[in-house]
PDB file of C-alpha atoms in Angstrom:
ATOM      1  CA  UNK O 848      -2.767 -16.794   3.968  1.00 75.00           C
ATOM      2  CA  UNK O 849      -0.177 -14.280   4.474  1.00 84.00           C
ATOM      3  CA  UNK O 850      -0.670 -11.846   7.210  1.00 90.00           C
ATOM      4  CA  UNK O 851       1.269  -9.032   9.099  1.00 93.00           C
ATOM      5  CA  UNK O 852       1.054  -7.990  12.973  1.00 93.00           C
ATOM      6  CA  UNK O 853       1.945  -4.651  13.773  1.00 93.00           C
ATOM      7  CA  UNK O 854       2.606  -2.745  16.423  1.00 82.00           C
ATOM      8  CA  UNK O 855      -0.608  -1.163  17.339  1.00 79.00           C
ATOM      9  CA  UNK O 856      -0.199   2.823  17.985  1.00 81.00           C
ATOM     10  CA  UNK O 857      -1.004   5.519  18.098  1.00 94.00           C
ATOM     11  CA  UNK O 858       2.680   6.362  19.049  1.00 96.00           C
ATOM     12  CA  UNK O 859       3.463   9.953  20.724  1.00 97.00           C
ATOM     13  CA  UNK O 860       6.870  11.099  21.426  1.00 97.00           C
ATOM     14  CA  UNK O 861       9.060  13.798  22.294  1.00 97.00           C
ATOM     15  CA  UNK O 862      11.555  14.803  19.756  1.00 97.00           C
ATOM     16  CA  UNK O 863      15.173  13.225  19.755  1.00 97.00           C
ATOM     17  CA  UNK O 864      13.019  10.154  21.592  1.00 97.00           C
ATOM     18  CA  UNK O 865      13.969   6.623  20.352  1.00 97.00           C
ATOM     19  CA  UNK O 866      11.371   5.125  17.989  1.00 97.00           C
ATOM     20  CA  UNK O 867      10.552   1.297  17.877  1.00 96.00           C
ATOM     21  CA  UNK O 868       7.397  -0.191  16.004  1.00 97.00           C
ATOM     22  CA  UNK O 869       7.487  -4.001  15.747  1.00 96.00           C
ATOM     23  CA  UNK O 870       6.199  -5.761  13.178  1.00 96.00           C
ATOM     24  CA  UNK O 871       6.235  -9.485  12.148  1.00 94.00           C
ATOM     25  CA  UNK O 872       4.955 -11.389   9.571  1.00 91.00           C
ATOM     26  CA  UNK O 873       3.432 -15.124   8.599  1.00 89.00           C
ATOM     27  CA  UNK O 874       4.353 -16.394   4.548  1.00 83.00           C
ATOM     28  CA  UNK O 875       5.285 -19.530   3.371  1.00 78.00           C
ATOM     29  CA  UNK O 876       8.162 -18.770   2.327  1.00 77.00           C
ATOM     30  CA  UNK O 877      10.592 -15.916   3.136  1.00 77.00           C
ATOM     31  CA  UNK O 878       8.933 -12.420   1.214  1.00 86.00           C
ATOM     32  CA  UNK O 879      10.393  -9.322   0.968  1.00 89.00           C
ATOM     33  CA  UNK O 880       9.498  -6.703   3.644  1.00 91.00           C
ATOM     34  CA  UNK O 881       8.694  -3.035   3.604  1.00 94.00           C
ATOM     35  CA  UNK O 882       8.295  -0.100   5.717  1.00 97.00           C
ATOM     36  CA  UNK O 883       6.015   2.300   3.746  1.00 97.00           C
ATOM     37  CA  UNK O 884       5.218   5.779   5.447  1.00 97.00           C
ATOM     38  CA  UNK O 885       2.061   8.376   4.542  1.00 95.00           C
ATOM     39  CA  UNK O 886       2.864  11.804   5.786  1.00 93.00           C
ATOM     40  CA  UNK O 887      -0.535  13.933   5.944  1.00 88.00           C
ATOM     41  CA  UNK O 888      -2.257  14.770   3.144  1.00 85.00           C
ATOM     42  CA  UNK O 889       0.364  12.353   0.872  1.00 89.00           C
ATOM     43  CA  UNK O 890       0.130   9.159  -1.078  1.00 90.00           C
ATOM     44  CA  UNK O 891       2.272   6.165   0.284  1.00 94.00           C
ATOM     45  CA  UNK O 892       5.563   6.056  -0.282  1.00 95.00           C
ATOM     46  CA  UNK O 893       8.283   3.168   0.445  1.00 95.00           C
ATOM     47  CA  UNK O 894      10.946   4.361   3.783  1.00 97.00           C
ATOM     48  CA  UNK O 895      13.279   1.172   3.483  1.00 96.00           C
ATOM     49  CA  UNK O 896      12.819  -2.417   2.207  1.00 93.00           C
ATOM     50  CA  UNK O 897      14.761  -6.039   2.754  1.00 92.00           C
ATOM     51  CA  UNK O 898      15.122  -8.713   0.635  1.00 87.00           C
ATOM     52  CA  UNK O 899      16.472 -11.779   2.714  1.00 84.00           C
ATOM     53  CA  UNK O 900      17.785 -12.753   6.132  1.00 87.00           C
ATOM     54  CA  UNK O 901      20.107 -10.551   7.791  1.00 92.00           C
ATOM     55  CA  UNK O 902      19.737  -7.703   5.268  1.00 92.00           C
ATOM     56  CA  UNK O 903      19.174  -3.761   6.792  1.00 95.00           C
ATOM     57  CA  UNK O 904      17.030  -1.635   5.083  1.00 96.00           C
ATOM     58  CA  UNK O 905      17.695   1.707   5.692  1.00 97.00           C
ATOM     59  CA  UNK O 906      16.685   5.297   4.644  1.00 97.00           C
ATOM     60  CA  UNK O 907      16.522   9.067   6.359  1.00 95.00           C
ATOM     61  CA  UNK O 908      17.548   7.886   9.989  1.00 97.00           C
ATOM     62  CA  UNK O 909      15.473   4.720   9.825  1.00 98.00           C
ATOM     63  CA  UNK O 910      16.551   1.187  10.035  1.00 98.00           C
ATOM     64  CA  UNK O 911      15.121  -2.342   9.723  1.00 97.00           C
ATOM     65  CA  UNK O 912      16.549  -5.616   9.576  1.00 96.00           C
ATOM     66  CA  UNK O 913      15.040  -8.688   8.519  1.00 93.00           C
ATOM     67  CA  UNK O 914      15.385 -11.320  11.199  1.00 93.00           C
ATOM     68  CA  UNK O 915      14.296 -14.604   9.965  1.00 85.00           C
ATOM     69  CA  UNK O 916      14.267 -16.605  12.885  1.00 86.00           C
ATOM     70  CA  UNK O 917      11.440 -14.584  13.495  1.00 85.00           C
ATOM     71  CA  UNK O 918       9.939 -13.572  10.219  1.00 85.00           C
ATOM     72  CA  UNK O 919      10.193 -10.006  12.349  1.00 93.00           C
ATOM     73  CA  UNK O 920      11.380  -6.216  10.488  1.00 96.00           C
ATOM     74  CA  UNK O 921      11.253  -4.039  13.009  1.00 97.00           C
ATOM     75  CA  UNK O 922      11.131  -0.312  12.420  1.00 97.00           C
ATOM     76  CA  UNK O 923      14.045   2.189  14.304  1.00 98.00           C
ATOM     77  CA  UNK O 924      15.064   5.707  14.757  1.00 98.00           C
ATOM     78  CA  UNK O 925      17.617   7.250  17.361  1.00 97.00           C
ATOM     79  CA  UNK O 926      16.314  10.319  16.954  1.00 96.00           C
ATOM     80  CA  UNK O 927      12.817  10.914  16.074  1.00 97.00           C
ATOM     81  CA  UNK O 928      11.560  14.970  14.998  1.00 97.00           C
ATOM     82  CA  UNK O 929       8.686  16.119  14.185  1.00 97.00           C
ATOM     83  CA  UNK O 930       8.530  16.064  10.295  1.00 96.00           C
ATOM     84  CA  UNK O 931       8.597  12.398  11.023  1.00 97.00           C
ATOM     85  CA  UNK O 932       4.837  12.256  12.460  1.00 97.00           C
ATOM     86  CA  UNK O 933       3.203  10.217   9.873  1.00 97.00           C
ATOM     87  CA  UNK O 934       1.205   6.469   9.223  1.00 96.00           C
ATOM     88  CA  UNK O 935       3.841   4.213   9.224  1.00 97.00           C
ATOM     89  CA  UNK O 936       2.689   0.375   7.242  1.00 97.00           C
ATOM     90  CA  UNK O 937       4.810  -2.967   7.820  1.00 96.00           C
ATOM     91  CA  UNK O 938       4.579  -4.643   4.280  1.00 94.00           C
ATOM     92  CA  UNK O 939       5.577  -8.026   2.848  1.00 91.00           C
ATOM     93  CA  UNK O 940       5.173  -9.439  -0.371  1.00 87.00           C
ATOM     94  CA  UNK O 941       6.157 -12.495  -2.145  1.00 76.00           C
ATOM     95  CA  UNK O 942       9.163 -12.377  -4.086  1.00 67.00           C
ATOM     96  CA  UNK O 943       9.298 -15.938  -5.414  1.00 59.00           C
ATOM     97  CA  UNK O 944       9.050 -16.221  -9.040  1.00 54.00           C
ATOM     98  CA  UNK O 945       9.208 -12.489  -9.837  1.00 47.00           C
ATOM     99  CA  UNK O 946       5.578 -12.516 -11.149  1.00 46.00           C
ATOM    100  CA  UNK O 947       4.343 -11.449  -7.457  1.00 50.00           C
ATOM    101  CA  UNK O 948       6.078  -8.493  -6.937  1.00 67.00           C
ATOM    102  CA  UNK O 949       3.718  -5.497  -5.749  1.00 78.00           C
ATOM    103  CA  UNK O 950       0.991  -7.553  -4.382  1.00 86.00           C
ATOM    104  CA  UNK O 951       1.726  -6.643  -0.727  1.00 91.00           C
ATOM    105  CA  UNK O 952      -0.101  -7.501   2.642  1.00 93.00           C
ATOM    106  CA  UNK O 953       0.226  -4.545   4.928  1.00 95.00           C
ATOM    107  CA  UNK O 954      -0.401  -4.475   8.459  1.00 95.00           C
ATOM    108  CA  UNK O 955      -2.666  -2.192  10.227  1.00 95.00           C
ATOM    109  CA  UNK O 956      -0.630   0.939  10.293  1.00 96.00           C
ATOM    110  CA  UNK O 957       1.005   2.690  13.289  1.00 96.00           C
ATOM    111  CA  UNK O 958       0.370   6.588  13.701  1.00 96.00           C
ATOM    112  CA  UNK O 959       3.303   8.357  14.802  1.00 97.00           C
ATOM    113  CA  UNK O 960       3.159  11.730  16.789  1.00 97.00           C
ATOM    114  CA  UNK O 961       6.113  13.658  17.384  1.00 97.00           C
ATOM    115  CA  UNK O 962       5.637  16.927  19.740  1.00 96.00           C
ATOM    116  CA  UNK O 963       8.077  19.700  19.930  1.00 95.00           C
TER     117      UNK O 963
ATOM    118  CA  UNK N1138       8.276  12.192 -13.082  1.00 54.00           C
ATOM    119  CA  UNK N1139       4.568  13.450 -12.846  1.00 74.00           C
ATOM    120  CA  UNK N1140       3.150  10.603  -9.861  1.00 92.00           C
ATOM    121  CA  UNK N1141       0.446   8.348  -9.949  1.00 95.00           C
ATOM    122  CA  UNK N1142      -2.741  10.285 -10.812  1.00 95.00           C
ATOM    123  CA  UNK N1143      -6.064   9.457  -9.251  1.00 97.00           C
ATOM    124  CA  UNK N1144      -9.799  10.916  -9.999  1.00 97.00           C
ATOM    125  CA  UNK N1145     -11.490  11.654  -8.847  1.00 97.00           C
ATOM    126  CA  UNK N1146     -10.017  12.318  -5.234  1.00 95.00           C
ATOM    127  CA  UNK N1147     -13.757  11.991  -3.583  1.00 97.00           C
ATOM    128  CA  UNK N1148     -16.768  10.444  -4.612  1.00 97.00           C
ATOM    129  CA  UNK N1149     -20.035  10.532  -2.868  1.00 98.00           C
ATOM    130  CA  UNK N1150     -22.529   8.160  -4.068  1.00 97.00           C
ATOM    131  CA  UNK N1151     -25.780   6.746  -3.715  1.00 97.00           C
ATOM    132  CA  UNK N1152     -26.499   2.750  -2.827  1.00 97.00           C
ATOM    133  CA  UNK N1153     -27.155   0.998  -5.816  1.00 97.00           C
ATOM    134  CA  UNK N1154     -24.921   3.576  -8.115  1.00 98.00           C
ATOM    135  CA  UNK N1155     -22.023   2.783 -10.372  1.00 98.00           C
ATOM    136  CA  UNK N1156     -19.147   4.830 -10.120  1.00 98.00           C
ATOM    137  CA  UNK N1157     -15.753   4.985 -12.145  1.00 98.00           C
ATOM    138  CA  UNK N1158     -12.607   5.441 -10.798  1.00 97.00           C
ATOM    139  CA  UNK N1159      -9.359   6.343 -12.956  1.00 98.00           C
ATOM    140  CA  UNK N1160      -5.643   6.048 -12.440  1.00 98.00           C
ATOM    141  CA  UNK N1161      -2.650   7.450 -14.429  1.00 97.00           C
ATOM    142  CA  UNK N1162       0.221   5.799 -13.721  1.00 96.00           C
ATOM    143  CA  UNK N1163       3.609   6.790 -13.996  1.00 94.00           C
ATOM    144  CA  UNK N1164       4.263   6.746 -17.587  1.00 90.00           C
ATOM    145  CA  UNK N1165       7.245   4.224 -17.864  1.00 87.00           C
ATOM    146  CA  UNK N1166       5.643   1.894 -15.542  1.00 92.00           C
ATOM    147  CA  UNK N1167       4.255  -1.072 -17.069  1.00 91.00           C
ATOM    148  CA  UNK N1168       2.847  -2.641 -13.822  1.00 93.00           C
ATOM    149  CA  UNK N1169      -0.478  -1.409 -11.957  1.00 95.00           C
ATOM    150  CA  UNK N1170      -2.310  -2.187  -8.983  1.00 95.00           C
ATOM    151  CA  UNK N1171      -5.702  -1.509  -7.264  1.00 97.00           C
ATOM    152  CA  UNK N1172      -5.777  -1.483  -3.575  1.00 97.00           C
ATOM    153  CA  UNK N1173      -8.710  -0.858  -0.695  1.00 97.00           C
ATOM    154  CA  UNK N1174      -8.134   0.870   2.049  1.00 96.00           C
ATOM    155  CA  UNK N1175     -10.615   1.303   5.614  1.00 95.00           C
ATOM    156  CA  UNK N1176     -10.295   3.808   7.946  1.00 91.00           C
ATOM    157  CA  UNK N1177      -7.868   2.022  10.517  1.00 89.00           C
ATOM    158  CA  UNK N1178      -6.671  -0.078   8.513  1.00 92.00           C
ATOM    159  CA  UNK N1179      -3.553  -0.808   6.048  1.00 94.00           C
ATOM    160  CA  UNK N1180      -4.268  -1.390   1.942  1.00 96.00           C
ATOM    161  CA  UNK N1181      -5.108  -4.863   0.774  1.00 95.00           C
ATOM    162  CA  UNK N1182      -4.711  -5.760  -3.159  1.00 94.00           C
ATOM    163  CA  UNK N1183      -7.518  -5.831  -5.443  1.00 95.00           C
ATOM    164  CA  UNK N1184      -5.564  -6.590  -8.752  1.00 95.00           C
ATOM    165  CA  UNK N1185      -2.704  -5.866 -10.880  1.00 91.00           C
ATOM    166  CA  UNK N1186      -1.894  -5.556 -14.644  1.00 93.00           C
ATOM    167  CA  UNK N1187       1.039  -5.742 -16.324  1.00 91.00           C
ATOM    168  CA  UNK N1188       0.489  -3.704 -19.811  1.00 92.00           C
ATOM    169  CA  UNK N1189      -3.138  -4.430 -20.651  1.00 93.00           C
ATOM    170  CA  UNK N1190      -3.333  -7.888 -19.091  1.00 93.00           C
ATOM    171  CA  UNK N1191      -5.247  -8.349 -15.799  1.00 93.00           C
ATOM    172  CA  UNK N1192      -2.747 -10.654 -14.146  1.00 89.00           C
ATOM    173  CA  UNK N1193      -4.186 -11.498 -10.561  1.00 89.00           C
ATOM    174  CA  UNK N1194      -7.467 -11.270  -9.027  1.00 91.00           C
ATOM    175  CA  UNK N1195      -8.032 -10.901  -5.284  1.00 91.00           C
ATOM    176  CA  UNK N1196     -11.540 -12.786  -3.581  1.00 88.00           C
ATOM    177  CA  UNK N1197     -12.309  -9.316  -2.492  1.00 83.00           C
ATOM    178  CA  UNK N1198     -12.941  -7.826  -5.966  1.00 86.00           C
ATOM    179  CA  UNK N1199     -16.785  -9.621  -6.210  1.00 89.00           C
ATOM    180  CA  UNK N1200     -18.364  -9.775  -9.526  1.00 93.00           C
ATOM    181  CA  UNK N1201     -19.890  -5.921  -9.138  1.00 96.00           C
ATOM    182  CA  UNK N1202     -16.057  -4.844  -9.524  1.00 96.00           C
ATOM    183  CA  UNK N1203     -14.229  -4.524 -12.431  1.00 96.00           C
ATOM    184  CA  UNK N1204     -11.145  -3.167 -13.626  1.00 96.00           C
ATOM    185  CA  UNK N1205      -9.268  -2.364 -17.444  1.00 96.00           C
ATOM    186  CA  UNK N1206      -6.662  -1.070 -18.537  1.00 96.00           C
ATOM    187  CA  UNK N1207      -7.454  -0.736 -22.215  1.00 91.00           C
ATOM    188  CA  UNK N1208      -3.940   0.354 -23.416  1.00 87.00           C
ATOM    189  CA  UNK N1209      -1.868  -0.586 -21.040  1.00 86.00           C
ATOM    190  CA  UNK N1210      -1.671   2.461 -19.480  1.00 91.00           C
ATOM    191  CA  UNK N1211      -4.262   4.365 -17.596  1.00 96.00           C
ATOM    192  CA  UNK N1212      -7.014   1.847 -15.549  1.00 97.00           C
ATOM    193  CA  UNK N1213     -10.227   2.039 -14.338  1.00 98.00           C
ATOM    194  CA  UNK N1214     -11.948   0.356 -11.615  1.00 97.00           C
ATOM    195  CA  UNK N1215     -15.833   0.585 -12.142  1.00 97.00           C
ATOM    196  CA  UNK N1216     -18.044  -0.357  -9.213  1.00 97.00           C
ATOM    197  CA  UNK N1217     -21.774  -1.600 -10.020  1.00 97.00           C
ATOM    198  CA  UNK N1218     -24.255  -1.177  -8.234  1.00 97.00           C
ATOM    199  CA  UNK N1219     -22.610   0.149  -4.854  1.00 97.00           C
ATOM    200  CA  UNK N1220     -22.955  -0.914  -1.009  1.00 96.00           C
ATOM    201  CA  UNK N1221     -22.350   1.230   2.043  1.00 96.00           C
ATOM    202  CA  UNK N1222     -19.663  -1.416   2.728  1.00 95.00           C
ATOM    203  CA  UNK N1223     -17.675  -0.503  -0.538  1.00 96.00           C
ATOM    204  CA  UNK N1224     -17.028   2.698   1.428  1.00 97.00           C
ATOM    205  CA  UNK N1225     -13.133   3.066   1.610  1.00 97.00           C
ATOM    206  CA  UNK N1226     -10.133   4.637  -0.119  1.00 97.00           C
ATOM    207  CA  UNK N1227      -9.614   3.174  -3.645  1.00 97.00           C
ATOM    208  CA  UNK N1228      -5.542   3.625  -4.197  1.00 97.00           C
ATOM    209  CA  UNK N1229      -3.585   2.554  -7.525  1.00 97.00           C
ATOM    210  CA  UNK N1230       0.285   2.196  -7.281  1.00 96.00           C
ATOM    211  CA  UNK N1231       2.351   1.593 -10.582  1.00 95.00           C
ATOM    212  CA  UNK N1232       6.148  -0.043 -10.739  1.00 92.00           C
ATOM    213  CA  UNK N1233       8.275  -1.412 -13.536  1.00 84.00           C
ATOM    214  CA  UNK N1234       8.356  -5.276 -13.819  1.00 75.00           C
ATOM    215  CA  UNK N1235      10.604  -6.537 -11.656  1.00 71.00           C
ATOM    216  CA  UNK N1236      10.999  -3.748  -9.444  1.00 75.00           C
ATOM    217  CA  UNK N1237       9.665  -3.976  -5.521  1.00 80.00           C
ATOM    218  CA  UNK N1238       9.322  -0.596  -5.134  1.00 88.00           C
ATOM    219  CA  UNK N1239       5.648   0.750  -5.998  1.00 92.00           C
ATOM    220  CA  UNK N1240       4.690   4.454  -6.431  1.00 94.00           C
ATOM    221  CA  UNK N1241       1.148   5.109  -4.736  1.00 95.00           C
ATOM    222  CA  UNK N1242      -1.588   7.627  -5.641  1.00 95.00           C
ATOM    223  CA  UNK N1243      -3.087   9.897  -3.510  1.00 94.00           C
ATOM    224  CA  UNK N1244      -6.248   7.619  -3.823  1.00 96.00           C
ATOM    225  CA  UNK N1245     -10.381   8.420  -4.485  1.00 97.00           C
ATOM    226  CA  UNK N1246     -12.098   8.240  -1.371  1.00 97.00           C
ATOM    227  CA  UNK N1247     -15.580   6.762  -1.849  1.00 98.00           C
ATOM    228  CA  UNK N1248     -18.387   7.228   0.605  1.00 98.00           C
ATOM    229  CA  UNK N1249     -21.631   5.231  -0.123  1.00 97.00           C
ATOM    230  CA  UNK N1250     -24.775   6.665   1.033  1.00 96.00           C
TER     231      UNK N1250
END
């Protein structure tokens, strides 16, 4: 079945440090992939998403680009602060048919901390 | 734009106890899913609807699980006759039909005693 390997955490950083979390992911197929992010106390909600090869999600300083020589969407920020400490989830889901749309595997989850 | 609405937001239960969980979606959205969540561990889907109809099942909702959604818009997900290992946090996300991007509830944290 479908799966997704993250980047196990927990991250700390300084602010302004340069944030990486990898995360790949095994489909047949190629699926759409997702960075969803849970700040404390909040319900997931979706950072940035990619449809197909080559595309960059993007959103609030963070990037991602779907490399699909890899199957790999790694997450990025130049400049990390602390409002960004959160859960961050690596997503994909199929998007073959349109009747699949939603039904997600996440990975494990990365916890971010970002000190002062 | 009110969210996805879940309730309760904890639930502490005895072993071999139902429980009910509900979820208001948002109200234009006519897609609705169930996930499980473990401490440690990212969501994995239970089921979805689109309107009233129950769509697609995962192996992990056994026969004590069950979900509706009568009207095609709120759902519950009823639990019968609980284990410690249905302990987790029970989230619902909603999205229009066709749309990738899902809204999530705060989800109803269940602890089985």
């Amino acid at each position: 079945g479908d799966s997704v390997t993250q980047m196990e955490g927990p991250v700390t950083l300084s602010e302004e440090a340069f944030l990486t979390i990898n995360c790949t992911y095994t489909a047949t197929g190629y699926p759409s992939l997702f960075w969803y992010v849970q700040y404390p106390g909040e319900g997931l909600q979706l950072l940035l998403k990619a449809t197909k090869a080559d595309d960059k999600g993007s959103n609030k300083g963070f990037e991602a680009t779907y490399r699909k020589e890899t199957t790999s969407f790694h997450l990025e920020k130049g400049s990390v602060q602390v409002s960004d400490s959160a859960v961050y989830f690596c997503a994909g889901g199929s998007n073959a048919g349109g009747t699949s749309y939603g039904k997600l595997t996440f990975g494990q989850g990365t916890i971010l901390t970002v000190h002062p | 734009d009110t969210g996805v609405s879940q309730d309760p937001r904890h639930k502490i239960t005895k072993r071999g106890q139902n429980v009910t969980f509900r979820c208001d979606p948002i109200s234009e959205h006519n897609r609705l899913y169930w996930y499980r969540q473990t401490l440690g561990q990212g969501p994995e889907f239970l089921t979805y609807f689109q309107n009233e109809a129950q769509l697609e099942k995962s192996r992990l909702l056994s026969d004590r699980f069950s979900a509706e959604r009568p009207k095609g818009s709120f759902s519950t997900l009823e639990i019968q006759r609980t284990e410690q290992g249905d302990s987790a946090m029970y989230l619902c996300a909603s999205s229009f039909r066709g749309a990738e991007k899902l809204f999530f509830g705060s989800g109803t944290q269940l602890s089985v005693l």
